[in-house]
mmCIF file of C-alpha atoms in Angstrom:
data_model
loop_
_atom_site.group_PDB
_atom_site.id
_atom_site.type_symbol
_atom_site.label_atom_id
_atom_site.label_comp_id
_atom_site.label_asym_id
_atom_site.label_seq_id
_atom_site.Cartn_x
_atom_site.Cartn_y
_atom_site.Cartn_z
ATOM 1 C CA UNK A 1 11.980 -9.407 9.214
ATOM 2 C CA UNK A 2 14.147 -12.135 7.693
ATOM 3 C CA UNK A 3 15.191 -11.858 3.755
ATOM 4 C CA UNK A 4 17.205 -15.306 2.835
ATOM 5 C CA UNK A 5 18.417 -16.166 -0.489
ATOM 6 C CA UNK A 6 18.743 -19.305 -1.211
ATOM 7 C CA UNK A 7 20.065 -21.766 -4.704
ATOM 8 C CA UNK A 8 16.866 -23.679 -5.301
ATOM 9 C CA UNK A 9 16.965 -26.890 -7.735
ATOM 10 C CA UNK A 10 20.316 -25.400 -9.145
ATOM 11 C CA UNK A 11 20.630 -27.588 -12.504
ATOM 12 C CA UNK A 12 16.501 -26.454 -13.420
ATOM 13 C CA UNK A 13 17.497 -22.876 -12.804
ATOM 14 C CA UNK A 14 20.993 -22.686 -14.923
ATOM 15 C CA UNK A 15 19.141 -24.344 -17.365
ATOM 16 C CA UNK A 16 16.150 -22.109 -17.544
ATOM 17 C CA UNK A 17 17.838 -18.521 -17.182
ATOM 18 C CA UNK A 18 20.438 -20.079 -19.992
ATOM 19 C CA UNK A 19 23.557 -20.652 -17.933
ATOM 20 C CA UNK A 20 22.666 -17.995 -15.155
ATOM 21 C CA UNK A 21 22.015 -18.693 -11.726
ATOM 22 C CA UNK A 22 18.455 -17.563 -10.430
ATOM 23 C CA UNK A 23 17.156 -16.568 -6.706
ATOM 24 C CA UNK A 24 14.105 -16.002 -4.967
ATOM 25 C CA UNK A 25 13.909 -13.814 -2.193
ATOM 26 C CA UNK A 26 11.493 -15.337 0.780
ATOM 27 C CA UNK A 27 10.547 -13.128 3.637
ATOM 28 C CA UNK A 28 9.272 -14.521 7.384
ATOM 29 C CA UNK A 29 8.062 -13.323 10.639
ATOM 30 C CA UNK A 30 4.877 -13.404 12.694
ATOM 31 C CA UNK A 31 2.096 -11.098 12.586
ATOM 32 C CA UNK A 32 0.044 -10.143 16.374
ATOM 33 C CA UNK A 33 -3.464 -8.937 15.624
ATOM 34 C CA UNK A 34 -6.597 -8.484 17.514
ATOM 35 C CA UNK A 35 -10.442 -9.255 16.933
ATOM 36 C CA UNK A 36 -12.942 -6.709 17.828
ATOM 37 C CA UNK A 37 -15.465 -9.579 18.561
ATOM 38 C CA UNK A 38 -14.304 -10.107 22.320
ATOM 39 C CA UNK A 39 -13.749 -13.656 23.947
ATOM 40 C CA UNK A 40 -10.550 -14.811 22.618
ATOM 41 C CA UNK A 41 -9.356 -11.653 20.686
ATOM 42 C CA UNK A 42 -5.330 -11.811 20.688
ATOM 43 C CA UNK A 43 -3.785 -14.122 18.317
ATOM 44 C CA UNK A 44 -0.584 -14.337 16.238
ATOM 45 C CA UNK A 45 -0.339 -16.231 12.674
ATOM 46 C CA UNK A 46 3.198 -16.753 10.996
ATOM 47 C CA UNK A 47 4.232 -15.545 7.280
ATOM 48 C CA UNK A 48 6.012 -16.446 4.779
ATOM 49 C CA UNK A 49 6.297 -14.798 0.741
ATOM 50 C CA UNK A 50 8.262 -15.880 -2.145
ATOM 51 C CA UNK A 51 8.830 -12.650 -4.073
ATOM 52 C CA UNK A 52 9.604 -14.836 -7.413
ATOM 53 C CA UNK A 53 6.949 -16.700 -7.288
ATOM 54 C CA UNK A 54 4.102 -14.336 -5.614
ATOM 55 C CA UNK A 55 3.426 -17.266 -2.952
ATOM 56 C CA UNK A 56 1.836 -15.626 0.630
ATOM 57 C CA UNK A 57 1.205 -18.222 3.031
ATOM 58 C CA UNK A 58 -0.222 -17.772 6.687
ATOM 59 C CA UNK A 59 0.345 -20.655 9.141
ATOM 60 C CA UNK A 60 0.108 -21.763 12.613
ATOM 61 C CA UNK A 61 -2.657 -19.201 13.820
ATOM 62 C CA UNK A 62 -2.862 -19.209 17.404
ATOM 63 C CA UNK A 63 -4.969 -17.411 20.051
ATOM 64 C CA UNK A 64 -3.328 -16.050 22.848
ATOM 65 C CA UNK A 65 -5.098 -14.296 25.172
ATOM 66 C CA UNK A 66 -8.400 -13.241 25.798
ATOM 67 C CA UNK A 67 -8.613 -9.511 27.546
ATOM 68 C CA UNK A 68 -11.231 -7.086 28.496
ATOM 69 C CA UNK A 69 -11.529 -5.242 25.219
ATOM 70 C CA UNK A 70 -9.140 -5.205 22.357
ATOM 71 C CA UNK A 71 -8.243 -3.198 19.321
ATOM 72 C CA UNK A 72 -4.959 -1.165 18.341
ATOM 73 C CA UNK A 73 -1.855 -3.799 19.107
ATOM 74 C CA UNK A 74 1.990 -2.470 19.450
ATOM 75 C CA UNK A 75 4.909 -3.722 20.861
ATOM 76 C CA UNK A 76 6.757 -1.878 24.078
ATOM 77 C CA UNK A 77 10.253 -1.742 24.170
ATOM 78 C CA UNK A 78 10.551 -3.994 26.793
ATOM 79 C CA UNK A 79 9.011 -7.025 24.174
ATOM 80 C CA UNK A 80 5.928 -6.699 25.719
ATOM 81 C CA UNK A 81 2.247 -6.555 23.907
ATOM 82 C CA UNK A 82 0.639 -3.257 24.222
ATOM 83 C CA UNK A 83 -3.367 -3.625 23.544
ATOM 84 C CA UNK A 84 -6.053 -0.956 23.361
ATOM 85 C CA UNK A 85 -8.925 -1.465 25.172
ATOM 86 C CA UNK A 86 -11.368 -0.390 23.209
ATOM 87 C CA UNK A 87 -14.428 0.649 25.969
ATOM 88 C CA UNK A 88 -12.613 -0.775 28.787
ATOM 89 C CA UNK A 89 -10.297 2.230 29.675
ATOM 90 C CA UNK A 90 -7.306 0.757 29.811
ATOM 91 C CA UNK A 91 -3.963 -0.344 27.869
ATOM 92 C CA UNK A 92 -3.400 -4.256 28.614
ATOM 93 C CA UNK A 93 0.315 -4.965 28.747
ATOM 94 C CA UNK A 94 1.154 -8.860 27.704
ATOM 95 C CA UNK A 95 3.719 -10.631 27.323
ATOM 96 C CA UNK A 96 4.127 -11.863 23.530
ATOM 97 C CA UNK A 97 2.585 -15.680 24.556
ATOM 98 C CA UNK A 98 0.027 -13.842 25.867
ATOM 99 C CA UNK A 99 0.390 -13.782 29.863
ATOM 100 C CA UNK A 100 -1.257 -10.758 31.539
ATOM 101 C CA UNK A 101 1.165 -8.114 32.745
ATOM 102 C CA UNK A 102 -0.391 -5.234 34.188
ATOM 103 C CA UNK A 103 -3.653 -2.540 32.878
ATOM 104 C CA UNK A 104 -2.522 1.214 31.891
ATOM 105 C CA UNK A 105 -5.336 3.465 32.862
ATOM 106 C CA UNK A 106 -6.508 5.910 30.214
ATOM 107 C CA UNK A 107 -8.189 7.853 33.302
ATOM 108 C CA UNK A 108 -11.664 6.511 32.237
ATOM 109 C CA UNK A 109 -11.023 7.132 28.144
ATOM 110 C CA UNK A 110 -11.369 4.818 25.567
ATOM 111 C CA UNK A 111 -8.613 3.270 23.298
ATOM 112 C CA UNK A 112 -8.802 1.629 20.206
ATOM 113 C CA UNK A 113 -5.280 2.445 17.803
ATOM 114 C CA UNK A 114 -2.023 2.751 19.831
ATOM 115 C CA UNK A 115 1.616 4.704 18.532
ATOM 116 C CA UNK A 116 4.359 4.617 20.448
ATOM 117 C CA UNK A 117 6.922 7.862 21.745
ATOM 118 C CA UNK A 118 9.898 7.997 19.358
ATOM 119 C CA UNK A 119 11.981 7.479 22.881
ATOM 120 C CA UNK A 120 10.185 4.187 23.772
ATOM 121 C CA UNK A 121 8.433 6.305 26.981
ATOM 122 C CA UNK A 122 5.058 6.452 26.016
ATOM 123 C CA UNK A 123 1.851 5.458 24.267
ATOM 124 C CA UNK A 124 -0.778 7.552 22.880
ATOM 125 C CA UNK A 125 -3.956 6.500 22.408
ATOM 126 C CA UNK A 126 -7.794 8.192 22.026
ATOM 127 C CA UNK A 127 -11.178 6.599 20.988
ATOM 128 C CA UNK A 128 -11.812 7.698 17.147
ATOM 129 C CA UNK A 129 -11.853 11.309 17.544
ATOM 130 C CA UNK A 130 -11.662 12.592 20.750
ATOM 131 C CA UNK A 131 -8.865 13.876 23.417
ATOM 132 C CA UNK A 132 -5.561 12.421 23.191
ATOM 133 C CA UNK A 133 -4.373 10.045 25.960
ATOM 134 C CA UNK A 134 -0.476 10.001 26.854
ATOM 135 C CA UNK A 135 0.376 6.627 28.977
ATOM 136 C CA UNK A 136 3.989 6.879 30.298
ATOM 137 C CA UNK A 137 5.047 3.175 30.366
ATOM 138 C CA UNK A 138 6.768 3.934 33.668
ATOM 139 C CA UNK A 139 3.830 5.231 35.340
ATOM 140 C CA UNK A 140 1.355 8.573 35.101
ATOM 141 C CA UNK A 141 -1.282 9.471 32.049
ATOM 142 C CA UNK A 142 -2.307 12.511 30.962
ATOM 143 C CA UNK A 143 -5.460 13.198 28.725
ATOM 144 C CA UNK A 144 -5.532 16.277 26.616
ATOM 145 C CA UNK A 145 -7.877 18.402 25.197
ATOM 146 C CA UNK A 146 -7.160 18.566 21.430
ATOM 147 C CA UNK A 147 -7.582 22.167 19.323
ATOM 148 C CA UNK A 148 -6.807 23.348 16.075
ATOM 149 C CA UNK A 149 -7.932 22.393 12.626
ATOM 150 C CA UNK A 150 -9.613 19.185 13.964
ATOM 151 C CA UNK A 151 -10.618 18.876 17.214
ATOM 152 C CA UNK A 152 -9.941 15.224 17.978
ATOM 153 C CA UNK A 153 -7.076 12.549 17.208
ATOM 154 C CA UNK A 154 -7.746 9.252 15.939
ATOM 155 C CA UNK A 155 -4.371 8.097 15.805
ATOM 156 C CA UNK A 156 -0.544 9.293 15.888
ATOM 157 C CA UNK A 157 2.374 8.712 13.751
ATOM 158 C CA UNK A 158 6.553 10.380 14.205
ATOM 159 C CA UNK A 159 8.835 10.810 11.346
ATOM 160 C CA UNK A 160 11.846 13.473 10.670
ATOM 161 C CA UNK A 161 11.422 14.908 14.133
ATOM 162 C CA UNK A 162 7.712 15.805 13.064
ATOM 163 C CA UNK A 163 4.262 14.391 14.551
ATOM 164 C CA UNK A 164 1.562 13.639 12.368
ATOM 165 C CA UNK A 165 -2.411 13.013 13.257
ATOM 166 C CA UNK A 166 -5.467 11.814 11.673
ATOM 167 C CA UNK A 167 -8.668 11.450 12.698
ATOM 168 C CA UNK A 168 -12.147 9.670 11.616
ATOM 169 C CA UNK A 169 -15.292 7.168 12.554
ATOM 170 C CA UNK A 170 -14.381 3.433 11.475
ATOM 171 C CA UNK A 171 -12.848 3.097 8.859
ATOM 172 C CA UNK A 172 -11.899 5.485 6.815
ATOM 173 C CA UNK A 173 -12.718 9.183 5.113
ATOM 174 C CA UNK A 174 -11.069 10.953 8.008
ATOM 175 C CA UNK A 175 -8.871 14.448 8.183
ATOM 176 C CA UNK A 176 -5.105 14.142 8.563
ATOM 177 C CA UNK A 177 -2.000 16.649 9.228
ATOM 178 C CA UNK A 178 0.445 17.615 11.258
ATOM 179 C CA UNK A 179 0.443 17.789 15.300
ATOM 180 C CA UNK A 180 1.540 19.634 17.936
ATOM 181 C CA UNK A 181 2.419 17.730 21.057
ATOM 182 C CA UNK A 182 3.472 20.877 22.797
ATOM 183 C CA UNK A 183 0.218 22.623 22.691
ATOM 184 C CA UNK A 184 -2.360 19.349 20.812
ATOM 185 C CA UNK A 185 -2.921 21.952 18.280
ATOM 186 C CA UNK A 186 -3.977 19.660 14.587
ATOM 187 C CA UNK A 187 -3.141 21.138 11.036
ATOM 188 C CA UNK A 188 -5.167 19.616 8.621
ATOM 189 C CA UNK A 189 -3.755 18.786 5.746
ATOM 190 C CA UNK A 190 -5.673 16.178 4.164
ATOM 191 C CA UNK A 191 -9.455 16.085 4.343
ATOM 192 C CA UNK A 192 -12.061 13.462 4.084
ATOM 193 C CA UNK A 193 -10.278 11.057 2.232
ATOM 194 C CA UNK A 194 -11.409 7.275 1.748
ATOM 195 C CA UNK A 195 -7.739 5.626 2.617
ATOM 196 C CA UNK A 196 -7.412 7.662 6.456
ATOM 197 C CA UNK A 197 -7.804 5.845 9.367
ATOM 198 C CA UNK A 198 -4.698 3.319 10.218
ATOM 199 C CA UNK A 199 -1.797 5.416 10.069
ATOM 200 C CA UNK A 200 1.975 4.586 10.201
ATOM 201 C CA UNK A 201 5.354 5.993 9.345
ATOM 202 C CA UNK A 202 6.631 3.625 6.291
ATOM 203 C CA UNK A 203 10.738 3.738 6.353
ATOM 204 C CA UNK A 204 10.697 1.722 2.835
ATOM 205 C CA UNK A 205 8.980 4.984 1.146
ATOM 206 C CA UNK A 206 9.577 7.665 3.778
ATOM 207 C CA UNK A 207 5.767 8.581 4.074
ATOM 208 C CA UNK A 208 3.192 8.388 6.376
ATOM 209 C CA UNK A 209 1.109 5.795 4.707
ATOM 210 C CA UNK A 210 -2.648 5.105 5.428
ATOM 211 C CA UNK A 211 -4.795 1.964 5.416
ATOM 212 C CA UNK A 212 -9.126 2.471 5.587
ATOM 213 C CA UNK A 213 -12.252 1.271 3.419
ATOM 214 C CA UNK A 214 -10.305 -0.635 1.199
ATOM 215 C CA UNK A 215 -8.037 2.125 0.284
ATOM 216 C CA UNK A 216 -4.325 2.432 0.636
ATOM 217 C CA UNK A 217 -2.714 6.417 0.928
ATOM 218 C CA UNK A 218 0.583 7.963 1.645
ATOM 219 C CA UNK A 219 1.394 11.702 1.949
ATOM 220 C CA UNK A 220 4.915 13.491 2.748
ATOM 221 C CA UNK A 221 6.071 12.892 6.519
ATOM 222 C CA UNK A 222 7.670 16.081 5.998
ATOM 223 C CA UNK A 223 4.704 18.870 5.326
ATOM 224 C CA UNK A 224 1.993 16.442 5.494
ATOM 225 C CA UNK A 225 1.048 17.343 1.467
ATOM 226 C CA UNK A 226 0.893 15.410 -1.673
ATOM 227 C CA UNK A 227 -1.800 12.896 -0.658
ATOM 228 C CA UNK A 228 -2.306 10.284 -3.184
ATOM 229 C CA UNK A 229 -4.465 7.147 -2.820
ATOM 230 C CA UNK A 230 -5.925 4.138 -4.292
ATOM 231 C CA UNK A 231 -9.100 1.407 -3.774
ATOM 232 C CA UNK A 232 -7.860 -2.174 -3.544
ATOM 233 C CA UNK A 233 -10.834 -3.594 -4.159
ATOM 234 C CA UNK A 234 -10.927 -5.717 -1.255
ATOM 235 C CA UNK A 235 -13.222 -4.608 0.746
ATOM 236 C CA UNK A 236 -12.872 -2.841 4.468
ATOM 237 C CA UNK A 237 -9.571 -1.774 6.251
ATOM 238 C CA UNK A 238 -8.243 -0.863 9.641
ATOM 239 C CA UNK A 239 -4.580 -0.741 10.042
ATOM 240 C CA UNK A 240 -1.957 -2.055 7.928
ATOM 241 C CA UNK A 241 1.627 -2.836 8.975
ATOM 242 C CA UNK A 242 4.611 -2.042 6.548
ATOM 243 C CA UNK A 243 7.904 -4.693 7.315
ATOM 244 C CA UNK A 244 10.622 -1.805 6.185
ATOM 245 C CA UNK A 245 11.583 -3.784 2.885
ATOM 246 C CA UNK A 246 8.188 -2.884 0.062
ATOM 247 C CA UNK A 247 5.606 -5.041 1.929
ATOM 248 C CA UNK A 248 2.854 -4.649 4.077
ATOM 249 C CA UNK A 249 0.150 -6.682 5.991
ATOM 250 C CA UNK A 250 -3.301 -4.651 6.079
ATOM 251 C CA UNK A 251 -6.101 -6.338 8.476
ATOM 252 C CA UNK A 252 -9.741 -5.831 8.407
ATOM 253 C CA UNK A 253 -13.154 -7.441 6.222
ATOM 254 C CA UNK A 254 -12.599 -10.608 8.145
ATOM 255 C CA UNK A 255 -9.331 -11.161 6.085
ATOM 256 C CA UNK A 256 -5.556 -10.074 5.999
ATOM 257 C CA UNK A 257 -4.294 -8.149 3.082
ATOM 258 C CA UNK A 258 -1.026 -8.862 1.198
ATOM 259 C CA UNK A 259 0.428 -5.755 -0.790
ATOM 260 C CA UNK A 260 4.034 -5.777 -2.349
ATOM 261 C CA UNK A 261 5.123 -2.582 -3.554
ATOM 262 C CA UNK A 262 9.177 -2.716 -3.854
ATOM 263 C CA UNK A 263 9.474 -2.848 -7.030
ATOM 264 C CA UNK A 264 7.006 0.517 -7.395
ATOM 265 C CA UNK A 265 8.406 1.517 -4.176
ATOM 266 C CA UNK A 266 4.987 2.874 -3.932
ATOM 267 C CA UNK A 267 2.220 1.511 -2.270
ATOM 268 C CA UNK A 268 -0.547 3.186 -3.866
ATOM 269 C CA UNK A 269 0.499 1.459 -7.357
ATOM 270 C CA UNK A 270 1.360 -1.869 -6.105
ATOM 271 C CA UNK A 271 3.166 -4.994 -7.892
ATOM 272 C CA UNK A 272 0.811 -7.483 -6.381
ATOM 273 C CA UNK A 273 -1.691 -7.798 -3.701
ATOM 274 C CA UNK A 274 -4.080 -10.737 -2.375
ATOM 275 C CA UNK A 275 -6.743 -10.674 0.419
ATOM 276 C CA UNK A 276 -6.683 -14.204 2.639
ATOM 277 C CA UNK A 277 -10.094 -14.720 4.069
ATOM 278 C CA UNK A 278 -10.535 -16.972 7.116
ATOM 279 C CA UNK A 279 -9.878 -14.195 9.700
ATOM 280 C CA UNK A 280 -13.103 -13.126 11.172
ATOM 281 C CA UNK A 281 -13.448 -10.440 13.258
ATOM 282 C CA UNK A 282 -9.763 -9.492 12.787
ATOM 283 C CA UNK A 283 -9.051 -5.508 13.579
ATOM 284 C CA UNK A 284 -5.774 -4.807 14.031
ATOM 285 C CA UNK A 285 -2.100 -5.782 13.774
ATOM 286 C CA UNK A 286 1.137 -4.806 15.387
ATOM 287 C CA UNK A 287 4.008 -3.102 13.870
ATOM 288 C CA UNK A 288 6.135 -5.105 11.453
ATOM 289 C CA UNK A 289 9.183 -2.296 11.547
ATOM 290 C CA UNK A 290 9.580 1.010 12.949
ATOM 291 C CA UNK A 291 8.381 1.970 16.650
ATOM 292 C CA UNK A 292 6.255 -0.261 18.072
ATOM 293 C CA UNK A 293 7.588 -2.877 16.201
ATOM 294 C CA UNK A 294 9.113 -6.339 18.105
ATOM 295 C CA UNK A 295 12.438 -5.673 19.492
ATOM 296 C CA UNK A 296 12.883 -8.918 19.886
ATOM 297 C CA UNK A 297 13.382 -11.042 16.685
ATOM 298 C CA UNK A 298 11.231 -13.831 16.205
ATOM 299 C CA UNK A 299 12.736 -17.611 16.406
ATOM 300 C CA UNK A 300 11.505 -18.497 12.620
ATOM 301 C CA UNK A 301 14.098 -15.468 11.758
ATOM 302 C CA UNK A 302 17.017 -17.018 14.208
ATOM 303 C CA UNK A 303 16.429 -20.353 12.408
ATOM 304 C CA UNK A 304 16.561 -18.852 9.085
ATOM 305 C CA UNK A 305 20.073 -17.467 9.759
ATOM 306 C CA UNK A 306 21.609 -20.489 11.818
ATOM 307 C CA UNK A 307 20.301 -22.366 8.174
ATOM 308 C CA UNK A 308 22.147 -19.913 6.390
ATOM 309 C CA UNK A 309 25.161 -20.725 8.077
ATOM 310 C CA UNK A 310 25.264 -24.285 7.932
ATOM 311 C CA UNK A 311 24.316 -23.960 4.215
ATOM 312 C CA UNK A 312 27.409 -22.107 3.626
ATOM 313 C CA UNK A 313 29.453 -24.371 5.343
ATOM 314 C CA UNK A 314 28.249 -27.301 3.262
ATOM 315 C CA UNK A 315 28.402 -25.154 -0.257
ATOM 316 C CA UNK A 316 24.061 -25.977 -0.487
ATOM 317 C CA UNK A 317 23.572 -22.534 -0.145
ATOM 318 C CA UNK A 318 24.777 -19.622 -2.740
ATOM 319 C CA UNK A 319 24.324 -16.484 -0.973
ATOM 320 C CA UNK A 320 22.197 -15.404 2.394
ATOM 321 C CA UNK A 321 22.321 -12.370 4.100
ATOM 322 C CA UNK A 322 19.964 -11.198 6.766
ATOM 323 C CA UNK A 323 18.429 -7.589 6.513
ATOM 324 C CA UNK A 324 17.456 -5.778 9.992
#
């Protein structure tokens, strides 16, 4: 994720804030998603927001592959796609334009959402509530029985050395809590709720945050307590994808969500949020930050900062930094 600031119309803006100088901040990237519809159901569609002005745009949406089955979507650490399956049982590994790599076998299981090992090794993955399937990258997977408070995984997530599960039919009013890997032994604590389904580690907040049936959630990535959630309004979700700096993308009712929360620095009480229609069949979308997230960055963001530079050099630009 790229955060530029730039001087824009200088003389309107001294003028307006009475002698000071004003800035907007403008974040870019590109979103990967997937459609659950089949045929061609990998695409990617570059961002942009204007955080002064509220301005989301989404641009040059492109399909780029079309694979046996698709749902969850993650990046390896090798800048590879990772894509679930869904009733095909396999992983498909693509490169980020889409060419076919190689299939991951879930050893005849289903996969729809995807995490990835804190150490880059491995991917879990499960169909909405059953056993939990561990893909090493480098070869071997291992499906395991799942007991405990719940007796089925829907999806993991890793913060603070801890592992943290949920679990529930599409798309949303599921169980969540804390998980073994050691023994796949689930401790619920969070039941039925409206917002659990998509689950992800958000490093702007430090919670595990949640994204189903229109609801946003968050609870502590520490103990798993203090749930809290709220209804957008907009309709049905899946997964949602935090970028690290009080943002997040949330795909699902044929439309991708917009929430900004860093001002709240709370996601469930939101600054501003719009849903952009026009994606149908969309189901999920990869990792803006954190793991499973693009190592790679994207070359929108490389442009941004070789624009910075040469904006410096000719005195156009007041101040740009780029934030990792």
């Amino acid at each position: 994720m790229t955060k530029y600031f730039a001087t824009f119309a200088c003389a309107a803006f001294v003028f307006a804030t009475g002698g000071q100088f004003a800035s907007a901040s403008v974040f870019t990237g590109t979103l990967y998603y997937t459609h659950y519809t089949g045929g061609q159901n990998v695409w990617s569609v570059d961002y942009s927001y204007n955080d002064a002005t509220h301005s989301v745009s989404l641009t040059n949406n492109q399909n780029l592959a079309s694979v046996n089955g698709a749902d969850g979507i993650i990046f390896a650490p090798n800048g590879n796609l990772l894509v679930g399956g869904q009733t095909n049982p396999n992983v498909h590994e693509l490169t980020k334009t889409g060419t076919f790599v190689t299939d991951h076998s879930t050893n005849g299981e289903q996969s729809y959402h995807l995490a990835l090992s804190p150490d880059g090794k491995t991917v879990y993955t499960s169909n909405f509530g059953g056993s939990l399937v561990s893909i090493v990258l480098a070869g071997g997977t291992t499906v395991s029985s799942v007991t405990g408070d719940d007796s089925g995984v829907t999806q993991l997530a890793f913060a603070n050395g801890k592992v943290f599960y949920d679990v529930g039919s599409p798309n949303g009013y599921g169980n969540a809590g804390i998980y073994d890997l050691a023994t796949n032994t689930t401790t619920r604590t969070v039941s039925g709720q409206q917002a659990v389904h998509g689950m992800v580690y958000d490093s702007y907040t430090g919670k595990i945050t949640f994204f189903g049936a229109g609801a946003v959630g968050t609870m502590s990535a520490v103990d798993g307590s203090g749930f809290t959630q709220t209804d957008l309004g907009y309709g049905d979700f899946d997964q949602g994808s935090p970028d690290g700096k009080g943002h997040a993308f949330i795909a699902g009712h044929d439309s991708i969500t917009f929430v900004d929360y860093s001002l709240s620095h709370d996601i469930t009480n939101p600054d501003y949020s719009i849903s952009i229609g026009g994606f149908y069949g969309i189901d999920d979308l990869s990792p803006l930050s954190g793991l499973g997230s693009n190592p790679v960055p994207e070359p929108s963001s490389l442009f941004v900062l070789g624009m910075c530079g040469i904006g410096l050099a000719v005195g156009a630009c007041r101040r740009c930094r780029t934030e990792s």
